[in-house]
Structure formats: C-alpha cells, structure tokens
Amino acid sequence: MKPLNHYVLHLRPRSWPIVAGHMAVGYLIAVSPSGWMTHMPKLCLGAIIWSIMLNGGTLAFNSAFDRDTGNIGYLDSPPPVPKRLWFLGLLLMISGGISAFFISYSFTIAYWICFFMSVAYSCPPLRLKARAGFDIAICVIGYGALTTFAGWSCARGSLTPFIVLTCLAFTFLFGTLYPLTQIYQSDEDHSKGDKTFTVAMGLHWSLLFSLLCLFCSFSLFFYLSFLLQSWWYLFLFPLLVWLIILIPWIKRGAGYPAKLGMYRSLWAWIITDLTVVIIFSVLV
C-alpha cells in the first residue's frame, strides 16, 4: 500500500479544504444568503473538481518534476516521487477539465486557463516555475483570481465590475501569500537552479513585496465595501492579522521561523476570506 499512499500524499490533501474554502467565497458573494442553498450541489461538485482534480493534480504534476526531498507546501518530508506521478496529475487535471462542463461555461474556461498555466509552470522545457516573475504571475492569477471566479461561476456566469475588482483584490492578496510559501523552500530551489521569484528577489525584498501587495489588496477591499455601503472597518481586523505576521518577519529576516510563518499566513488568508463573505454578502 505504500506506493499508493505516496501517490495520495503528493496530491497534498491538506491543501484541498483551503482551496475549496477560498473558491466557496466567490460563490457566497455571488448571491444573497437566502440563495446560498440554490446552487449548493453545483458548488460541491465544482469544489471537488477545482480543489482535488485541478489543484491536487497540479501539485502532483509539479512534484513529479521538482523531486523535492525537503519540506514543501502542505507536505512535510515528502515520500519518494512515484514513477508515474506526472501521469496521475495530468490525468486528474484533464478529467477535471471534462467534468467542468457540468458546472458552467465560465467555470470551464477558468479551469482550462489554469490547466495550461499549470503545465507551463511545471513541465520542461517551459517550466515557468524556474523563471522569476512568471512563477508568481501564474500563481496569483490561478489561486488568487480564477479560484475566486470559479466559485462565482457556480452561481453566476457573467462578469461584473464587482467580481472583477474582487478577483483583482485576491490577486494582490495571493501576491502577499506566494513569497511566504516559497521562502523556506528557497535554499532547495536555489540548489536545483530554479530561479524562483523569492530566490531572485532575496528574503528582504520578497517580504517587502508581500507587504506592498497586502496594501494594494486591502485598498481594493476597502473601496468595494465603500461602494456597497457595507461595514468597511471590519477589514481592519484581517489587515491587522497580516501585519502581525509580516512586520516581525521583516524585522527578524532569516531569524523568523519561515515554515511557521507560512502556516500563520494561511490562517490570515482564511480570516480574510470569512471577512469578505461577511461584508460583501451577509451585511449587504
């Protein structure tokens, strides 16, 4: 059973609820609370397709080419990479792309954009993960913008200024998170010759970039809450949580526990997601 278990572990199940939860935010702000149950079966199916088949398949496909031996996101001490892991990841992603047609056309378009970005991110000869700038661009678009839009597409297919700006805000927010997920892997990335964004920028400038993206993200959240005449000041709480993580990290630099910081930032992301739902849906 060990080889089978290795396949499952490289799908990184610990990431599934985080991705599904963030996708659900897009759905929950697409309709009023009274209509949340209307498209719930579609949301549940969409969450499985997006978080397990696309996200899990992407992470497995990436692991097949990375062959990391140290701790990676959502997986400590990764087991040896199975021989056909790349095939499992690709099969899952393609199967999810076919299943996406059962959700909506807009969901399907978002899915296939992410599929092609995932392949370009991981697979030689492109392997954009190893090219500083391309790596973060793919991740902020995929996890920040398109995951939010995928949830929205489970209830509504149309693009509105509201969802465009919300997706942009989450794009910046993932710009805050992405460097934090890469810092504790930067030594291994550097040893493999992968010039990721964090390797190219260095620790200090990566953290300052995260801080800049944080302020861009919350500026948009505040602006949208003003437009909706909702309780904008509630966004001060998740902003404070992020700053409590980032400011000490910037001050301590390499002395800050990077892995712990990454998982703390995931909690900050979850708190931000919940605040967005409360302000943009529950209290509107």
Short mmCIF file of C-alpha atoms in Angstrom, two decimals:
data_model
loop_
_atom_site.label_atom_id
_atom_site.label_comp_id
_atom_site.label_asym_id
_atom_site.label_seq_id
_atom_site.Cartn_x
_atom_site.Cartn_y
_atom_site.Cartn_z
CA MET A 1 0.00 0.00 0.00
CA LYS A 2 3.00 2.33 0.42
CA PRO A 3 3.35 3.27 -3.27
CA LEU A 4 -0.38 4.07 -3.42
CA ASN A 5 -0.07 6.17 -0.29
CA HIS A 6 2.82 8.06 -1.88
CA TYR A 7 0.59 8.98 -4.83
CA VAL A 8 -2.10 10.30 -2.48
CA LEU A 9 0.36 12.28 -0.35
CA HIS A 10 1.73 14.06 -3.42
CA LEU A 11 -1.81 15.24 -4.18
CA ARG A 12 -1.36 17.17 -0.91
CA PRO A 13 -4.79 16.63 0.67
CA ARG A 14 -4.07 19.26 3.31
CA SER A 15 -4.45 21.90 0.60
CA TRP A 16 -7.86 20.72 -0.59
CA PRO A 17 -10.08 22.33 2.09
CA ILE A 18 -8.12 25.59 1.85
CA VAL A 19 -8.60 25.85 -1.92
CA ALA A 20 -12.23 24.68 -1.74
CA GLY A 21 -12.94 27.18 1.03
CA HIS A 22 -11.49 30.05 -0.95
CA MET A 23 -13.44 29.00 -4.03
CA ALA A 24 -16.61 28.99 -1.91
CA VAL A 25 -16.04 32.68 -1.16
CA GLY A 26 -16.69 33.51 -4.82
CA TYR A 27 -19.94 31.56 -4.64
CA LEU A 28 -21.12 33.07 -1.35
CA ILE A 29 -20.67 36.65 -2.57
CA ALA A 30 -22.40 35.89 -5.89
CA VAL A 31 -25.82 35.52 -4.26
CA SER A 32 -27.53 36.74 -1.11
CA PRO A 33 -27.51 34.44 1.94
CA SER A 34 -31.12 33.47 1.25
CA GLY A 35 -30.00 31.98 -2.08
CA TRP A 36 -26.90 30.13 -0.85
CA MET A 37 -28.59 26.73 -1.00
CA THR A 38 -29.93 27.22 -4.53
CA HIS A 39 -26.80 26.10 -6.36
CA MET A 40 -25.18 24.19 -3.50
CA PRO A 41 -24.92 20.84 -5.40
CA LYS A 42 -23.14 22.66 -8.23
CA LEU A 43 -20.78 24.31 -5.72
CA CYS A 44 -19.96 20.97 -4.08
CA LEU A 45 -19.19 19.35 -7.43
CA GLY A 46 -17.22 22.39 -8.51
CA ALA A 47 -15.19 22.33 -5.29
CA ILE A 48 -14.24 18.68 -5.87
CA ILE A 49 -13.27 19.41 -9.47
CA TRP A 50 -11.27 22.52 -8.59
CA SER A 51 -9.61 21.61 -5.28
CA ILE A 52 -8.87 17.92 -5.87
CA MET A 53 -8.71 17.33 -9.62
CA LEU A 54 -7.18 20.66 -10.66
CA ASN A 55 -5.29 21.72 -7.53
CA GLY A 56 -4.34 18.21 -6.40
CA GLY A 57 -3.45 17.20 -9.94
CA THR A 58 -1.37 20.36 -10.39
CA LEU A 59 0.58 19.78 -7.18
CA ALA A 60 1.25 16.13 -8.05
CA PHE A 61 2.30 17.06 -11.60
CA ASN A 62 4.63 19.70 -10.19
CA SER A 63 6.12 17.28 -7.64
CA ALA A 64 6.92 14.83 -10.43
CA PHE A 65 9.33 17.37 -11.92
CA ASP A 66 10.50 19.04 -8.70
CA ARG A 67 11.51 15.82 -6.90
CA ASP A 68 11.87 17.71 -3.63
CA THR A 69 13.37 15.96 -0.63
CA GLY A 70 12.81 18.71 1.94
CA ASN A 71 9.54 20.04 3.31
CA ILE A 72 7.19 21.54 0.73
CA GLY A 73 3.85 23.30 0.96
CA TYR A 74 1.24 21.14 2.71
CA LEU A 75 3.62 18.15 2.85
CA ASP A 76 6.42 17.59 5.33
CA SER A 77 9.21 15.16 4.44
CA PRO A 78 7.70 14.19 1.07
CA PRO A 79 7.94 10.50 0.15
CA PRO A 80 9.86 9.39 -2.95
CA VAL A 81 8.19 10.52 -6.17
CA PRO A 82 6.36 7.56 -7.77
CA LYS A 83 7.36 6.77 -11.34
CA ARG A 84 4.01 7.69 -12.91
CA LEU A 85 3.10 10.61 -10.67
CA TRP A 86 3.21 13.01 -13.60
CA PHE A 87 0.66 10.85 -15.44
CA LEU A 88 -1.70 10.75 -12.44
CA GLY A 89 -1.52 14.52 -12.10
CA LEU A 90 -2.15 15.07 -15.79
CA LEU A 91 -5.00 12.53 -15.85
CA LEU A 92 -6.69 14.19 -12.88
CA MET A 93 -6.41 17.64 -14.44
CA ILE A 94 -7.80 16.51 -17.81
CA SER A 95 -10.63 14.56 -16.15
CA GLY A 96 -11.49 17.65 -14.13
CA GLY A 97 -11.50 19.74 -17.29
CA ILE A 98 -14.06 17.41 -18.86
CA SER A 99 -16.17 17.40 -15.68
CA ALA A 100 -16.06 21.21 -15.59
CA PHE A 101 -18.57 21.35 -18.46
CA PHE A 102 -21.23 20.17 -15.98
CA ILE A 103 -20.80 23.39 -13.97
CA SER A 104 -20.88 26.29 -16.44
CA TYR A 105 -19.06 27.62 -19.48
CA SER A 106 -17.36 30.35 -17.48
CA PHE A 107 -16.19 27.79 -14.90
CA THR A 108 -14.86 25.62 -17.71
CA ILE A 109 -12.97 28.49 -19.32
CA ALA A 110 -11.37 29.40 -15.98
CA TYR A 111 -10.47 25.74 -15.43
CA TRP A 112 -8.73 25.26 -18.77
CA ILE A 113 -6.80 28.51 -18.40
CA CYS A 114 -5.48 27.14 -15.11
CA PHE A 115 -4.74 23.78 -16.72
CA PHE A 116 -2.47 25.27 -19.37
CA MET A 117 -0.82 27.53 -16.81
CA SER A 118 -0.18 24.51 -14.56
CA VAL A 119 1.52 22.56 -17.34
CA ALA A 120 3.61 25.57 -18.37
CA TYR A 121 4.52 26.19 -14.72
CA SER A 122 5.92 22.71 -14.05
CA CYS A 123 6.87 20.92 -17.24
CA PRO A 124 10.13 21.34 -19.17
CA PRO A 125 11.12 22.90 -21.46
CA LEU A 126 8.98 25.87 -20.40
CA ARG A 127 8.96 25.20 -16.64
CA LEU A 128 7.99 28.77 -15.81
CA LYS A 129 8.36 27.98 -12.11
CA ALA A 130 12.11 28.35 -12.60
CA ARG A 131 11.76 31.80 -14.18
CA ALA A 132 11.39 34.63 -11.72
CA GLY A 133 8.25 36.65 -12.33
CA PHE A 134 6.45 34.03 -14.39
CA ASP A 135 6.10 31.78 -11.35
CA ILE A 136 4.35 34.35 -9.19
CA ALA A 137 2.22 35.64 -12.10
CA ILE A 138 0.80 32.16 -12.75
CA CYS A 139 0.07 31.51 -9.07
CA VAL A 140 -1.60 34.84 -8.29
CA ILE A 141 -3.82 34.55 -11.37
CA GLY A 142 -4.70 30.90 -10.74
CA TYR A 143 -5.16 30.81 -6.99
CA GLY A 144 -5.98 34.46 -6.41
CA ALA A 145 -8.25 35.50 -9.28
CA LEU A 146 -9.52 32.40 -11.09
CA THR A 147 -10.28 30.34 -7.98
CA THR A 148 -12.49 33.18 -6.75
CA PHE A 149 -14.13 33.46 -10.16
CA ALA A 150 -14.67 29.68 -10.31
CA GLY A 151 -16.81 29.89 -7.18
CA TRP A 152 -18.71 32.85 -8.60
CA SER A 153 -19.30 30.86 -11.81
CA CYS A 154 -21.10 28.13 -9.87
CA ALA A 155 -23.91 30.64 -9.29
CA ARG A 156 -23.47 33.35 -11.92
CA GLY A 157 -21.77 33.25 -15.29
CA SER A 158 -21.49 36.95 -16.01
CA LEU A 159 -18.52 39.21 -15.40
CA THR A 160 -19.42 42.30 -13.38
CA PRO A 161 -17.20 45.17 -12.19
CA PHE A 162 -17.71 43.90 -8.64
CA ILE A 163 -16.32 40.39 -9.24
CA VAL A 164 -13.53 41.75 -11.46
CA LEU A 165 -12.33 44.06 -8.66
CA THR A 166 -12.80 41.33 -6.05
CA CYS A 167 -10.70 38.93 -8.11
CA LEU A 168 -8.08 41.66 -8.52
CA ALA A 169 -8.02 42.18 -4.75
CA PHE A 170 -7.45 38.45 -4.23
CA THR A 171 -4.78 38.51 -6.93
CA PHE A 172 -2.86 41.02 -4.83
CA LEU A 173 -3.61 39.04 -1.67
CA PHE A 174 -2.07 35.93 -3.18
CA GLY A 175 0.83 38.17 -4.17
CA THR A 176 1.20 38.67 -0.43
CA LEU A 177 0.99 34.95 0.31
CA TYR A 178 3.04 33.45 -2.52
CA PRO A 179 6.50 34.66 -1.44
CA LEU A 180 5.75 33.47 2.10
CA THR A 181 5.07 29.95 0.80
CA GLN A 182 8.39 29.92 -1.06
CA ILE A 183 10.84 31.35 1.47
CA TYR A 184 11.53 28.16 3.40
CA GLN A 185 11.97 26.27 0.11
CA SER A 186 14.32 28.84 -1.42
CA ASP A 187 17.55 27.03 -0.48
CA GLU A 188 16.41 23.84 -2.22
CA ASP A 189 15.09 25.80 -5.22
CA HIS A 190 18.45 27.57 -5.50
CA SER A 191 20.37 24.28 -5.29
CA LYS A 192 18.32 22.90 -8.22
CA GLY A 193 18.95 26.01 -10.29
CA ASP A 194 15.31 27.17 -10.12
CA LYS A 195 15.40 30.96 -10.11
CA THR A 196 12.03 31.47 -8.49
CA PHE A 197 10.68 34.88 -7.56
CA THR A 198 11.86 34.52 -3.96
CA VAL A 199 15.32 33.29 -4.97
CA ALA A 200 15.71 36.21 -7.39
CA MET A 201 14.40 38.89 -5.02
CA GLY A 202 16.01 37.64 -1.83
CA LEU A 203 14.34 37.38 1.57
CA HIS A 204 14.08 41.07 2.49
CA TRP A 205 12.72 42.31 -0.84
CA SER A 206 10.32 39.36 -1.09
CA LEU A 207 8.82 40.32 2.26
CA LEU A 208 8.56 43.98 1.27
CA PHE A 209 6.83 42.89 -1.94
CA SER A 210 4.34 40.91 0.16
CA LEU A 211 3.69 44.00 2.27
CA LEU A 212 3.10 46.14 -0.83
CA CYS A 213 0.67 43.58 -2.27
CA LEU A 214 -1.13 43.47 1.07
CA PHE A 215 -1.84 47.20 1.00
CA CYS A 216 -2.95 47.01 -2.66
CA SER A 217 -5.33 44.17 -1.82
CA PHE A 218 -6.94 45.83 1.18
CA SER A 219 -7.20 49.17 -0.64
CA LEU A 220 -9.46 47.39 -3.12
CA PHE A 221 -11.41 45.64 -0.35
CA PHE A 222 -11.99 48.99 1.38
CA TYR A 223 -13.03 50.60 -1.92
CA LEU A 224 -15.53 47.84 -2.69
CA SER A 225 -17.02 47.98 0.80
CA PHE A 226 -17.49 51.76 0.38
CA LEU A 227 -19.29 51.15 -2.92
CA LEU A 228 -21.56 48.59 -1.28
CA GLN A 229 -22.05 50.90 1.72
CA SER A 230 -21.12 47.99 3.94
CA TRP A 231 -19.11 47.78 7.16
CA TRP A 232 -15.69 48.63 5.71
CA TYR A 233 -13.95 48.92 9.08
CA LEU A 234 -14.32 45.17 9.67
CA PHE A 235 -11.48 44.74 7.17
CA LEU A 236 -9.15 46.32 9.72
CA PHE A 237 -9.13 43.05 11.67
CA PRO A 238 -7.72 40.75 8.93
CA LEU A 239 -5.35 43.55 7.88
CA LEU A 240 -4.02 43.69 11.44
CA VAL A 241 -3.60 39.90 11.49
CA TRP A 242 -1.50 40.06 8.32
CA LEU A 243 0.62 42.89 9.71
CA ILE A 244 1.23 40.97 12.94
CA ILE A 245 2.77 38.23 10.79
CA LEU A 246 4.63 40.36 8.26
CA ILE A 247 6.16 43.15 10.36
CA PRO A 248 8.08 40.84 12.76
CA TRP A 249 9.14 38.70 9.78
CA ILE A 250 10.57 41.74 8.01
CA LYS A 251 12.38 42.83 11.18
CA ARG A 252 13.84 39.41 12.03
CA GLY A 253 14.56 38.29 8.48
CA ALA A 254 16.21 34.86 8.37
CA GLY A 255 15.73 34.54 12.14
CA TYR A 256 11.97 34.26 11.72
CA PRO A 257 10.54 30.68 11.57
CA ALA A 258 9.66 30.64 7.87
CA LYS A 259 7.61 27.45 7.85
CA LEU A 260 5.56 28.59 10.83
CA GLY A 261 5.13 31.97 9.16
CA MET A 262 3.73 30.32 6.06
CA TYR A 263 1.09 28.43 8.03
CA ARG A 264 0.24 31.54 10.04
CA SER A 265 -0.31 33.38 6.77
CA LEU A 266 -2.75 30.67 5.67
CA TRP A 267 -4.82 31.39 8.78
CA ALA A 268 -4.69 35.10 7.90
CA TRP A 269 -5.97 34.18 4.43
CA ILE A 270 -8.88 32.21 5.93
CA ILE A 271 -9.77 35.12 8.23
CA THR A 272 -9.73 37.45 5.21
CA ASP A 273 -11.99 35.07 3.26
CA LEU A 274 -14.53 34.99 6.10
CA THR A 275 -14.46 38.78 6.40
CA VAL A 276 -15.09 39.17 2.67
CA VAL A 277 -18.17 36.93 2.89
CA ILE A 278 -19.50 38.82 5.92
CA ILE A 279 -19.02 42.29 4.40
CA PHE A 280 -19.85 41.55 0.76
CA SER A 281 -22.79 39.20 1.32
CA VAL A 282 -24.13 38.82 4.86
CA LEU A 283 -24.15 42.52 5.80
CA VAL A 284 -25.09 43.97 2.41
#
